[in-house]
Coordinates of C-alpha atoms in Angstrom, one line a residue:
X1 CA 0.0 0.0 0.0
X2 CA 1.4 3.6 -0.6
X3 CA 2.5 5.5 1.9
X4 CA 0.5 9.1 2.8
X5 CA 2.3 11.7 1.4
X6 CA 3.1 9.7 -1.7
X7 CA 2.6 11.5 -4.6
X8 CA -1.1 11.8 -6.4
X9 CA -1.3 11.0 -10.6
X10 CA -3.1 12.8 -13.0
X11 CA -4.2 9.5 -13.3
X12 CA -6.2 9.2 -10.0
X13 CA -7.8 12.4 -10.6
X14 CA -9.1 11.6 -14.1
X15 CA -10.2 8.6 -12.9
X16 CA -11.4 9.9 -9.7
X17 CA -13.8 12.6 -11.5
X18 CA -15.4 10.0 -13.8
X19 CA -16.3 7.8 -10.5
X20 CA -17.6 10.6 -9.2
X21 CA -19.7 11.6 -12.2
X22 CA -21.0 8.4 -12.6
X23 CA -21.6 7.3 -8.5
X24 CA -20.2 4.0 -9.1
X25 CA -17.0 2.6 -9.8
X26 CA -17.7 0.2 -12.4
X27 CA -19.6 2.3 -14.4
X28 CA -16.1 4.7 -14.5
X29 CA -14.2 1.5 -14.9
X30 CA -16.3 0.7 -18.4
X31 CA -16.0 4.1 -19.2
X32 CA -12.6 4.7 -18.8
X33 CA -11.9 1.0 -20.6
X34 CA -10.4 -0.6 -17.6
X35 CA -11.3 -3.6 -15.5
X36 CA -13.4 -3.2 -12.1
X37 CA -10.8 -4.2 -9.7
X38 CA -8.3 -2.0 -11.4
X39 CA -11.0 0.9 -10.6
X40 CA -11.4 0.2 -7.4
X41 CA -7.6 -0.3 -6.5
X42 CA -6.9 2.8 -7.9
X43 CA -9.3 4.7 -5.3
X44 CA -8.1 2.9 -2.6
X45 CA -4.5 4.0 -3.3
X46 CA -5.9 7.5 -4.0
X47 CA -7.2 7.6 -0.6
X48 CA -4.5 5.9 1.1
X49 CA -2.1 8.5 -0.8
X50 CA -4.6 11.5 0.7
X51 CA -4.5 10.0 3.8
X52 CA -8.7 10.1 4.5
X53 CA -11.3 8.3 3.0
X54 CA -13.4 10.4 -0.2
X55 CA -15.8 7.8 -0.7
X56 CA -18.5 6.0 0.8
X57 CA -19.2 2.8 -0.6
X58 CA -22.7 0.7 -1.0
X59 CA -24.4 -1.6 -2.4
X60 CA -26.1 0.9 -4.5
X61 CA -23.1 2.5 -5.4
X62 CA -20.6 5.0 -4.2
X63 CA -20.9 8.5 -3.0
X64 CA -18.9 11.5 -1.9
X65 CA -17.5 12.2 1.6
X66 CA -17.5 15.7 3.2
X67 CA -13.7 15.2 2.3
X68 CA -14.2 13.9 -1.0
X69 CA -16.8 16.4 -2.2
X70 CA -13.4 19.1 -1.2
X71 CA -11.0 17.5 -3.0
X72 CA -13.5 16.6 -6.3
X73 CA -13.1 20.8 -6.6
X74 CA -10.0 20.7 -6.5
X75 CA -9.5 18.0 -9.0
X76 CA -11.6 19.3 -11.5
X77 CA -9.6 22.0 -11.7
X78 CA -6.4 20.1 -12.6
X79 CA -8.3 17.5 -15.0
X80 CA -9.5 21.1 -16.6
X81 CA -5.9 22.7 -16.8
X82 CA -4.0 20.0 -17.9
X83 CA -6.4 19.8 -21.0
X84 CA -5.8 23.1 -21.7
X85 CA -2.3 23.0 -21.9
X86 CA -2.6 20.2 -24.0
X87 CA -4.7 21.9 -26.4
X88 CA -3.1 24.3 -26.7
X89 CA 1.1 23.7 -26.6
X90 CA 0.4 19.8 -27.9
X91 CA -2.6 20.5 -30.2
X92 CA -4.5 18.4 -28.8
X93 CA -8.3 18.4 -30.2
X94 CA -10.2 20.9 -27.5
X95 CA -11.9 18.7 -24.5
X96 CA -15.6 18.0 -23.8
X97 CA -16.2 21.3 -22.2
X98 CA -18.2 20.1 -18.3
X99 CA -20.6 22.5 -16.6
X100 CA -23.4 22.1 -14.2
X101 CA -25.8 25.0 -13.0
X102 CA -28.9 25.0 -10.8
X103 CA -31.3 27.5 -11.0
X104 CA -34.9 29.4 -10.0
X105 CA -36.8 29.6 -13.4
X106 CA -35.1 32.7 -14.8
X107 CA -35.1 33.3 -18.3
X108 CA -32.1 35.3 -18.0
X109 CA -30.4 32.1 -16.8
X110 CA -31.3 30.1 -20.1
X111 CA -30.4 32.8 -22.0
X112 CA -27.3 33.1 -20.6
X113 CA -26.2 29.4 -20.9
X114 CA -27.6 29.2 -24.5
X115 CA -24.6 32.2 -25.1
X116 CA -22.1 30.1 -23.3
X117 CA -22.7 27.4 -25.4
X118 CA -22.7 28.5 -28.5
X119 CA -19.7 30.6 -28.0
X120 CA -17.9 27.2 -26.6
X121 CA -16.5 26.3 -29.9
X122 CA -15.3 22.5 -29.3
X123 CA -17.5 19.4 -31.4
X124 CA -17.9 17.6 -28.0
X125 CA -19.6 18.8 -24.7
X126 CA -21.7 18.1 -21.6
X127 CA -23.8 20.8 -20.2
X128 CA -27.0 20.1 -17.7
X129 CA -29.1 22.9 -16.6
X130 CA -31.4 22.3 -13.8
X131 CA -34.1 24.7 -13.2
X132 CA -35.6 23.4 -9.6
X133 CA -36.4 23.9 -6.3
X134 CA -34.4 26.4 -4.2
X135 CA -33.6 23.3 -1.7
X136 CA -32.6 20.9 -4.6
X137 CA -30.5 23.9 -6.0
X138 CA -28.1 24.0 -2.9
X139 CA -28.4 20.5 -2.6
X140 CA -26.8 20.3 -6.1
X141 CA -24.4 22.6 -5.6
X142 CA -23.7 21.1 -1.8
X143 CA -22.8 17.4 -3.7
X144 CA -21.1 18.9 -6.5
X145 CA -23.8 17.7 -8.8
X146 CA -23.9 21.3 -10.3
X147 CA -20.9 23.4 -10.3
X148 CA -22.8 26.5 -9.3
X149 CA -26.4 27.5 -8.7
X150 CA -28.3 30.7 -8.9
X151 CA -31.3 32.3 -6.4
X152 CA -32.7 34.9 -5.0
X153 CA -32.4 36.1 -1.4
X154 CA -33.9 39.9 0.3
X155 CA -34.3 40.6 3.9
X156 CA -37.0 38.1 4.8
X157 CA -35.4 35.1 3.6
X158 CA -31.4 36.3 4.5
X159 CA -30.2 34.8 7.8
X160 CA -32.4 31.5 6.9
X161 CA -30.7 31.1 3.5
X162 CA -27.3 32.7 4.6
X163 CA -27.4 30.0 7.9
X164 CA -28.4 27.0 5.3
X165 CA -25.7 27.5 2.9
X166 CA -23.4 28.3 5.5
X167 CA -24.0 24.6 7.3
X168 CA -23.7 23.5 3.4
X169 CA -19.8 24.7 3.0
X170 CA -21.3 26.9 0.4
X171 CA -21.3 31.1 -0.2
X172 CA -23.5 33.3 -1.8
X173 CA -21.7 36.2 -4.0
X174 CA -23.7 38.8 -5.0
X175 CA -24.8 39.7 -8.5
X176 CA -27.4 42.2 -9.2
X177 CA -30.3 44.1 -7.4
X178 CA -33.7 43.8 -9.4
X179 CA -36.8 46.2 -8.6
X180 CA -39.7 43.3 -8.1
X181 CA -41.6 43.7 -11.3
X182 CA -45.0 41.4 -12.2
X183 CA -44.6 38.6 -15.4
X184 CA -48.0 38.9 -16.8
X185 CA -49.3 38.0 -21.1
X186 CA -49.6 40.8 -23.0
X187 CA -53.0 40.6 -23.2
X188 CA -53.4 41.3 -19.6
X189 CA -55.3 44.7 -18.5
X190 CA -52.4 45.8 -16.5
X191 CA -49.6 45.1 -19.8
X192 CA -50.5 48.9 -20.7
X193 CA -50.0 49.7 -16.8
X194 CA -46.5 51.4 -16.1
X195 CA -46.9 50.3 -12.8
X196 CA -49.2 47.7 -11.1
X197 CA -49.6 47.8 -7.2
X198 CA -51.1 45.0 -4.7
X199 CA -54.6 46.1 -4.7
X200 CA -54.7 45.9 -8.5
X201 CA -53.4 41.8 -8.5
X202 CA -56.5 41.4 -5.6
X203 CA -58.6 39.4 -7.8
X204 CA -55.9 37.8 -10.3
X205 CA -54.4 34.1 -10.0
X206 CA -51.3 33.7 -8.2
X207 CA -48.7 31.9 -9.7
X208 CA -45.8 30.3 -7.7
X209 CA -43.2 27.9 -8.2
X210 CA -44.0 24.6 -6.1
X211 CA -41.2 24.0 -3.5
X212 CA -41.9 20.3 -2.4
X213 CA -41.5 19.0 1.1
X214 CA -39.6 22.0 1.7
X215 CA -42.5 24.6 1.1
X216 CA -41.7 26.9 3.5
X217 CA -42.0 30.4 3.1
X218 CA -38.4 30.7 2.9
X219 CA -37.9 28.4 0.3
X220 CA -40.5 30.4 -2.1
X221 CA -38.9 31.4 -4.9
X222 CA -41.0 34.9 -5.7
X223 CA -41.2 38.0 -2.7
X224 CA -44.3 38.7 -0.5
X225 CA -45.0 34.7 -0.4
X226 CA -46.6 35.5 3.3
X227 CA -49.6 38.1 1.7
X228 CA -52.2 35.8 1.3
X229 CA -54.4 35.7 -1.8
X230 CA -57.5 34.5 -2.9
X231 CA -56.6 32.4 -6.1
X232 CA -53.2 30.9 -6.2
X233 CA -51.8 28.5 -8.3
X234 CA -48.5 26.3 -7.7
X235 CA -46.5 25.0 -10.8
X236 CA -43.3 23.1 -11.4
X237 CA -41.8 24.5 -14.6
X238 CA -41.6 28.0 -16.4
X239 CA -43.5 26.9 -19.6
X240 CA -46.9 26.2 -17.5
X241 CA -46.4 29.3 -15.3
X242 CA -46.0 31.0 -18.8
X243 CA -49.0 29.6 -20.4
X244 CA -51.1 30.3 -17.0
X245 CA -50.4 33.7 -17.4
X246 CA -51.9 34.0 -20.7
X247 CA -54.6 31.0 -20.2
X248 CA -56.0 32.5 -16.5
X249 CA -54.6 36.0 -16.7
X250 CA -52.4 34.9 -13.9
X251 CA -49.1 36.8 -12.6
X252 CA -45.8 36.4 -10.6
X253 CA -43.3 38.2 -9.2
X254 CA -39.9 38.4 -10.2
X255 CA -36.6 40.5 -11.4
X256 CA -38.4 42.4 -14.7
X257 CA -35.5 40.7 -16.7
X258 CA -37.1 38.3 -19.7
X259 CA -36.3 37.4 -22.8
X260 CA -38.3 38.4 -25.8
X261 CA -37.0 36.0 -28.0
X262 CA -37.4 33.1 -25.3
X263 CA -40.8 34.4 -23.8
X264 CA -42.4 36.4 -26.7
X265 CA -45.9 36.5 -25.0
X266 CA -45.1 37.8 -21.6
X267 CA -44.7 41.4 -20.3
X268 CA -42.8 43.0 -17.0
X269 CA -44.4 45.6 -15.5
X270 CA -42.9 47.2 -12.1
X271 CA -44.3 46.1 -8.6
X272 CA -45.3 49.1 -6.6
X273 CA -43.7 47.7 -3.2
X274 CA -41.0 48.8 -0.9
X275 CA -38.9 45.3 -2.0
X276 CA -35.5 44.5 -3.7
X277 CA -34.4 41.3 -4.9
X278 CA -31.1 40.2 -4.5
X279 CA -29.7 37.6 -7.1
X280 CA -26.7 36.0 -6.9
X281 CA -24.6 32.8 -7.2
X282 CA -23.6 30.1 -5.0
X283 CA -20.9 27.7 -4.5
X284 CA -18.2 26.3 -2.3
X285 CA -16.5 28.2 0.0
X286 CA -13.6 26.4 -0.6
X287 CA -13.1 25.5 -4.1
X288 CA -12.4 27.7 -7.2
X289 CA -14.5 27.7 -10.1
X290 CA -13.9 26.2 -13.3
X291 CA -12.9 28.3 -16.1
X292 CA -16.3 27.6 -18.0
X293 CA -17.9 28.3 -15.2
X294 CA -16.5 31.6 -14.7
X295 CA -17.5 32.2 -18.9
X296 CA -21.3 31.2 -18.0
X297 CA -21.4 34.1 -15.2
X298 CA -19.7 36.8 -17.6
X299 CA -22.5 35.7 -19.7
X300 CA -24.8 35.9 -17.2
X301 CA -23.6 39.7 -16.5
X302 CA -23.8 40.6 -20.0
X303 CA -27.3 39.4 -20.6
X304 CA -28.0 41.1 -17.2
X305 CA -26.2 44.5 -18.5
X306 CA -27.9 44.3 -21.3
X307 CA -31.4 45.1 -19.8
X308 CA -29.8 48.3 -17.9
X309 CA -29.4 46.5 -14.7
X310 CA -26.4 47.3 -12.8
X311 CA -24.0 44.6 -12.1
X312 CA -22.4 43.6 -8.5
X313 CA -18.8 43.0 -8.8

């Protein structure tokens, strides 16, 4: 067995980030064109090597430690480099380009991964984009399942969020300041409105995202989720909350920023409430980001910029 402090391969760290992708380690054994127990040795040294165990093993499968979760950063990073400096001083073919992001259903998000992919440039890649619950989303970005996630957060939700992701490992950085605006169809009686207030959405359908088991007030993805009201509706994606809107004359609340060319039908129109929303990013406190996904936020802050909304940092 190797002693700790002996030194750790490129080797182990490719192999380690394809067990980890695929939560077994004979699944990154076929994939990798190597037998099982090869695999499987292979981790064991890597841990033995590290000095601390990275992953949990079952029946089912294997899964990240606290430890391993760390050090999985940390070896993306080096997989990512290396590649780089392969392509470019070897000229090597460009490699699949990786990126995970969890999100609340913002079109600005979408639109901002549909840039960073087309401006990728390689013949090979693997993107996911999860729009989901505000629990799942730090739960993605807690396991490493996404590399990054983006919410919302004001004053009533701040010290529960701030404690949760704190417990998680995980920050939240800052990246713009939205004036709560209604999504409503065009059609709607308050589209010609320049500004709506609460009175006026008295008799209109709420919509909200559904948060699950976790459907606490804290969780809700839109402001003002205490105000009662006398017709909501929960959904679970962005293209029924869309056609509710235009269906029921339903609204939400959210940033103002939309897409035309993604949401043609629906309309912002400013909230008339004493409210900001605070959007931003999160990820681990501990580990750097990816260089993609560092080119998926400078999208984000150009589609954001592009709506004359001031950028944070």
């Amino acid at each position: 067995m190797a002693r700790r402090g002996s030194g750790i391969t490129l080797q182990h760290l490719q192999a380690f980030v394809e067990v980890a992708a695929e939560g077994s380690i004979t699944a990154a054994a076929d994939l990798l064109y190597v037998a099982q127990p090869t695999m499987s040795a292979a981790m064991k040294d890597l841990e033995s090597r590290v000095g601390r165990p990275l992953l949990a093993r079952s029946a089912r499968g294997v899964t990240l430690t606290a430890d391993g979760t760390e050090f999985l950063g940390y070896a993306k990073q080096v997989v990512e480099q290396v590649a780089l400096l392969e392509q470019h001083y070897l000229g090597r073919p460009p490699s699949r380009r990786l990126l995970g992001v969890s999100t609340q259903h913002y079109s600005f998000a979408v639109d901002a991964f549909v840039r960073m992919v087309r401006a990728t440039g390689v013949a090979e890649y693997e993107f996911s984009l999860r729009e989901t619950r505000t629990w799942d989303i730090i739960e993605d970005v807690r396991t490493l399942r996404s590399e990054l996630g983006i919410l919302y957060r004001n004053d009533f939700n701040r010290n529960v969020l701030d404690k949760l992701l704190r417990d998680s490992g995980l920050v939240f950085h800052p990246l713009f300041v939205a004036e709560p605006h209604i999504f409503i169809s065009r059609r709607n009686p308050l589209a010609s409105r320049s500004r709506a207030t609460l009175d006026d959405l008295a008799d209109l359908p709420r919509l909200t995202f559904d948060q699950g088991a976790n459907n606490s007030f804290y969780f809700a993805e839109e402001i003002l989720s205490t105000l009662s009201s006398k017709q909501e509706i929960r959904v679970s994606d962005r293209a029924t909350i869309f056609n509710l809107m235009i269906g029921l004359d339903g609204y939400t609340i959210s940033t103002g920023i939309i897409s035309d060319d993604l949401d043609p039908e629906i309309v912002a129109v400013p909230l008339d409430v004493d409210e900001r929303i605070e959007i931003g990013w999160i990820g681990h406190s501990a580990i750097p980001l990816t260089e993609q996904a560092q080119r998926y936020l400078a999208e984000v802050r150009a589609v954001v910029t592009g709506f004359g909304v001031a950028v944070l940092g």
